[in-house]
mmCIF file of C-alpha atoms in Angstrom:
data_model
loop_
_atom_site.group_PDB
_atom_site.id
_atom_site.type_symbol
_atom_site.label_atom_id
_atom_site.label_comp_id
_atom_site.label_asym_id
_atom_site.label_seq_id
_atom_site.Cartn_x
_atom_site.Cartn_y
_atom_site.Cartn_z
ATOM 1 C CA MET N 1 9.239 58.677 -12.088
ATOM 2 C CA ALA N 2 12.927 59.531 -12.128
ATOM 3 C CA SER N 3 14.269 62.990 -12.670
ATOM 4 C CA SER N 4 17.112 63.487 -15.104
ATOM 5 C CA THR N 5 18.962 65.666 -12.584
ATOM 6 C CA LEU N 6 19.295 62.975 -9.929
ATOM 7 C CA ILE N 7 22.580 61.160 -9.747
ATOM 8 C CA THR N 8 22.111 57.432 -9.457
ATOM 9 C CA PRO N 9 24.745 54.699 -9.483
ATOM 10 C CA THR N 10 23.842 53.832 -13.057
ATOM 11 C CA SER N 11 23.765 57.354 -14.419
ATOM 12 C CA LYS N 12 26.740 58.901 -16.152
ATOM 13 C CA LEU N 13 27.968 62.334 -15.188
ATOM 14 C CA LYS N 14 27.734 64.947 -17.877
ATOM 15 C CA LEU N 15 30.138 67.821 -17.916
ATOM 16 C CA LEU N 16 28.511 71.187 -18.100
ATOM 17 C CA SER N 17 29.835 73.610 -20.599
ATOM 18 C CA LEU N 18 31.009 76.712 -18.853
ATOM 19 C CA THR N 19 30.540 79.991 -20.607
ATOM 20 C CA PRO N 20 33.165 82.592 -19.850
ATOM 21 C CA ILE N 21 32.092 85.613 -17.831
ATOM 22 C CA LYS N 22 32.506 88.794 -19.770
ATOM 23 C CA SER N 23 33.775 91.695 -17.758
ATOM 24 C CA LYS N 24 32.326 95.121 -18.333
ATOM 25 C CA LEU N 25 35.783 96.574 -17.870
ATOM 26 C CA ALA N 26 37.296 94.489 -20.666
ATOM 27 C CA THR N 27 34.936 95.750 -23.354
ATOM 28 C CA THR N 28 35.405 99.256 -24.519
ATOM 29 C CA THR N 29 32.844 100.817 -26.731
ATOM 30 C CA THR N 30 32.688 104.254 -28.086
ATOM 31 C CA SER N 31 28.958 104.495 -28.363
ATOM 32 C CA ALA N 32 27.138 106.572 -25.779
ATOM 33 C CA ALA N 33 24.358 104.008 -25.483
ATOM 34 C CA ALA N 34 26.692 101.361 -23.999
ATOM 35 C CA GLN N 35 27.770 103.575 -21.085
ATOM 36 C CA PRO N 36 25.458 103.947 -18.072
ATOM 37 C CA SER N 37 23.802 107.283 -17.912
ATOM 38 C CA PRO N 38 24.179 109.355 -14.753
ATOM 39 C CA THR N 39 20.417 109.761 -14.609
ATOM 40 C CA SER N 40 19.714 106.007 -14.450
ATOM 41 C CA GLY N 41 19.697 106.171 -10.623
ATOM 42 C CA ALA N 42 21.627 103.074 -9.548
ATOM 43 C CA ALA N 43 25.391 102.943 -9.733
ATOM 44 C CA ILE N 44 26.880 99.685 -10.941
ATOM 45 C CA LEU N 45 29.670 98.363 -8.724
ATOM 46 C CA THR N 46 32.332 96.100 -10.068
ATOM 47 C CA ARG N 47 33.420 93.015 -8.147
ATOM 48 C CA ARG N 48 36.632 94.718 -7.150
ATOM 49 C CA GLN N 49 34.793 97.749 -5.743
ATOM 50 C CA LEU N 50 32.329 95.534 -3.910
ATOM 51 C CA THR N 51 35.137 93.419 -2.413
ATOM 52 C CA ILE N 52 37.036 96.488 -1.259
ATOM 53 C CA THR N 53 33.868 97.929 0.305
ATOM 54 C CA VAL N 54 33.083 94.726 2.196
ATOM 55 C CA LEU N 55 36.658 94.303 3.427
ATOM 56 C CA THR N 56 36.844 97.913 4.562
ATOM 57 C CA ALA N 57 33.563 97.632 6.448
ATOM 58 C CA THR N 58 34.714 94.413 8.097
ATOM 59 C CA LEU N 59 38.026 95.879 9.215
ATOM 60 C CA VAL N 60 36.672 99.224 10.392
ATOM 61 C CA SER N 61 33.539 98.041 12.221
ATOM 62 C CA PRO N 62 35.328 96.819 15.402
ATOM 63 C CA LEU N 63 37.048 100.189 15.648
ATOM 64 C CA ILE N 64 33.794 102.125 15.451
ATOM 65 C CA ALA N 65 31.903 100.464 18.345
ATOM 66 C CA PRO N 66 34.244 100.170 21.356
ATOM 67 C CA THR N 67 31.504 101.502 23.649
ATOM 68 C CA ALA N 68 29.536 98.263 23.398
ATOM 69 C CA ASN N 69 32.536 96.386 24.786
ATOM 70 C CA ALA N 70 32.831 98.836 27.674
ATOM 71 C CA GLU N 71 29.170 98.364 28.575
ATOM 72 C CA SER N 72 29.489 94.592 28.500
ATOM 73 C CA ASN N 73 32.644 94.818 30.612
ATOM 74 C CA ASP N 74 30.778 96.829 33.263
ATOM 75 C CA GLU N 75 27.971 94.275 33.170
ATOM 76 C CA TYR N 76 30.489 91.438 33.519
ATOM 77 C CA VAL N 77 32.108 93.082 36.543
ATOM 78 C CA LYS N 78 28.741 93.738 38.210
ATOM 79 C CA GLU N 79 27.378 90.236 37.637
ATOM 80 C CA THR N 80 30.641 88.608 38.715
ATOM 81 C CA GLN N 81 30.609 90.610 41.969
ATOM 82 C CA GLU N 82 27.045 89.432 42.593
ATOM 83 C CA VAL N 83 28.035 85.801 42.024
ATOM 84 C CA ILE N 84 31.044 86.181 44.356
ATOM 85 C CA THR N 85 28.783 87.565 47.077
ATOM 86 C CA LYS N 86 26.279 84.761 46.581
ATOM 87 C CA VAL N 87 28.996 82.084 46.752
ATOM 88 C CA ARG N 88 30.441 83.528 49.945
ATOM 89 C CA THR N 89 27.071 83.763 51.685
ATOM 90 C CA THR N 90 26.154 80.224 50.631
ATOM 91 C CA LEU N 91 29.472 78.772 51.814
ATOM 92 C CA THR N 92 29.169 80.432 55.215
ATOM 93 C CA LYS N 93 25.734 78.941 55.895
ATOM 94 C CA ASN N 94 25.594 76.167 58.458
ATOM 95 C CA LYS N 95 24.339 72.774 57.269
ATOM 96 C CA THR N 96 21.576 72.884 59.898
ATOM 97 C CA ASP N 97 20.247 76.171 58.524
ATOM 98 C CA PRO N 98 16.777 75.536 57.000
ATOM 99 C CA ASP N 99 17.510 77.848 54.038
ATOM 100 C CA VAL N 100 20.681 76.072 52.926
ATOM 101 C CA ALA N 101 18.970 73.905 50.267
ATOM 102 C CA ASP N 102 17.227 76.937 48.737
ATOM 103 C CA ALA N 103 20.450 78.974 48.852
ATOM 104 C CA VAL N 104 22.357 76.175 47.102
ATOM 105 C CA ALA N 105 19.648 75.846 44.437
ATOM 106 C CA ASP N 106 19.718 79.607 43.877
ATOM 107 C CA LEU N 107 23.531 79.590 43.722
ATOM 108 C CA ARG N 108 23.547 76.760 41.196
ATOM 109 C CA ALA N 109 21.003 78.543 38.994
ATOM 110 C CA THR N 110 22.959 81.799 39.199
ATOM 111 C CA SER N 111 26.302 80.141 38.507
ATOM 112 C CA ASN N 112 24.868 78.165 35.573
ATOM 113 C CA SER N 113 23.491 81.331 33.984
ATOM 114 C CA TRP N 114 26.774 83.206 34.613
ATOM 115 C CA VAL N 115 28.817 80.424 33.007
ATOM 116 C CA ALA N 116 26.419 80.059 30.085
ATOM 117 C CA LYS N 117 26.505 83.793 29.421
ATOM 118 C CA TYR N 118 30.228 84.476 29.688
ATOM 119 C CA ARG N 119 31.792 81.207 28.512
ATOM 120 C CA ARG N 120 31.069 82.203 24.895
ATOM 121 C CA GLU N 121 32.791 85.590 25.185
ATOM 122 C CA LYS N 122 36.210 85.220 23.577
ATOM 123 C CA SER N 123 37.450 88.463 25.115
ATOM 124 C CA LEU N 124 36.880 87.117 28.657
ATOM 125 C CA LEU N 125 38.437 83.687 28.239
ATOM 126 C CA GLY N 126 41.981 84.919 28.876
ATOM 127 C CA LYS N 127 41.134 87.061 31.884
ATOM 128 C CA PRO N 128 42.321 85.845 35.289
ATOM 129 C CA SER N 129 39.041 86.897 36.897
ATOM 130 C CA PHE N 130 37.062 84.667 34.528
ATOM 131 C CA ARG N 131 39.445 81.743 34.975
ATOM 132 C CA ASP N 132 39.299 81.905 38.779
ATOM 133 C CA MET N 133 35.532 82.360 38.881
ATOM 134 C CA TYR N 134 34.965 79.497 36.474
ATOM 135 C CA SER N 135 37.210 77.204 38.516
ATOM 136 C CA ALA N 136 35.536 78.124 41.804
ATOM 137 C CA LEU N 137 32.019 77.746 40.415
ATOM 138 C CA ASN N 138 32.971 74.396 38.934
ATOM 139 C CA ALA N 139 34.241 73.204 42.323
ATOM 140 C CA VAL N 140 31.143 74.412 44.175
ATOM 141 C CA SER N 141 28.696 72.976 41.638
ATOM 142 C CA GLY N 142 30.583 69.709 41.453
ATOM 143 C CA HIS N 143 30.489 69.321 45.229
ATOM 144 C CA TYR N 144 26.776 70.002 45.530
ATOM 145 C CA ILE N 145 25.955 67.753 42.552
ATOM 146 C CA SER N 146 27.957 64.882 44.024
ATOM 147 C CA PHE N 147 27.068 65.181 47.709
ATOM 148 C CA GLY N 148 23.771 67.057 47.803
ATOM 149 C CA PRO N 149 22.806 70.583 48.874
ATOM 150 C CA THR N 150 23.110 70.011 52.620
ATOM 151 C CA ALA N 151 26.561 68.383 52.604
ATOM 152 C CA PRO N 152 29.199 70.739 54.009
ATOM 153 C CA ILE N 153 32.139 71.575 51.802
ATOM 154 C CA PRO N 154 35.416 70.205 53.235
ATOM 155 C CA ALA N 155 37.761 72.761 54.772
ATOM 156 C CA LYS N 156 40.526 72.388 52.170
ATOM 157 C CA ARG N 157 38.118 72.746 49.250
ATOM 158 C CA LYS N 158 36.346 75.657 50.938
ATOM 159 C CA ALA N 159 39.669 77.441 51.512
ATOM 160 C CA ARG N 160 40.668 76.967 47.861
ATOM 161 C CA ILE N 161 37.280 78.233 46.628
ATOM 162 C CA LEU N 162 37.434 81.313 48.862
ATOM 163 C CA GLU N 163 41.016 81.949 47.740
ATOM 164 C CA GLU N 164 39.917 81.804 44.093
ATOM 165 C CA MET N 165 37.069 84.198 44.898
ATOM 166 C CA ASP N 166 39.546 86.650 46.471
ATOM 167 C CA SER N 167 41.834 86.347 43.470
ATOM 168 C CA ALA N 168 38.941 86.882 41.041
ATOM 169 C CA GLU N 169 37.791 89.933 42.989
ATOM 170 C CA LYS N 170 41.284 91.451 42.935
ATOM 171 C CA SER N 171 41.546 90.803 39.212
ATOM 172 C CA LEU N 172 38.174 92.469 38.649
ATOM 173 C CA LEU N 173 39.321 95.565 40.528
ATOM 174 C CA ARG N 174 42.412 95.728 38.315
ATOM 175 C CA GLY N 175 40.298 95.339 35.183
ATOM 176 C CA ARG N 176 41.711 91.939 34.370
#
């Protein structure tokens, strides 16, 4: 059972006749019955009024709620400081320490959640603190994925990671 609205290779396309849209502004009548009464309750908006209202709301809304950005910025700073502390404590652990595997697993979980949360924020992508933290976390995670949780990080890589942590911390203090 074939429907007449389906397009098949053998069917021919039919052009639909388009009826022109009549604007309420274009017609002018003198009768009182054609004009909306003020007691009808709902005001009728024209397309132009609706478009202007939507555009105004879109342009003004970011200006109205700057406090939400400030709260998220404070949260970003706090969580980034926590991740920096966790990275430093994990890197200073000795490979013979029995807690090193758990500390690395905890660090990887924390860094994955930090990256997943803040990588989508367009306002943070240009910040030096985000760039340095992302680079350092990528280096740490990459090392532990490749060599395992008990493998010590080489001195050069460790120095670069700690340097990026210092740079990220300085940028956070400056609000960058």
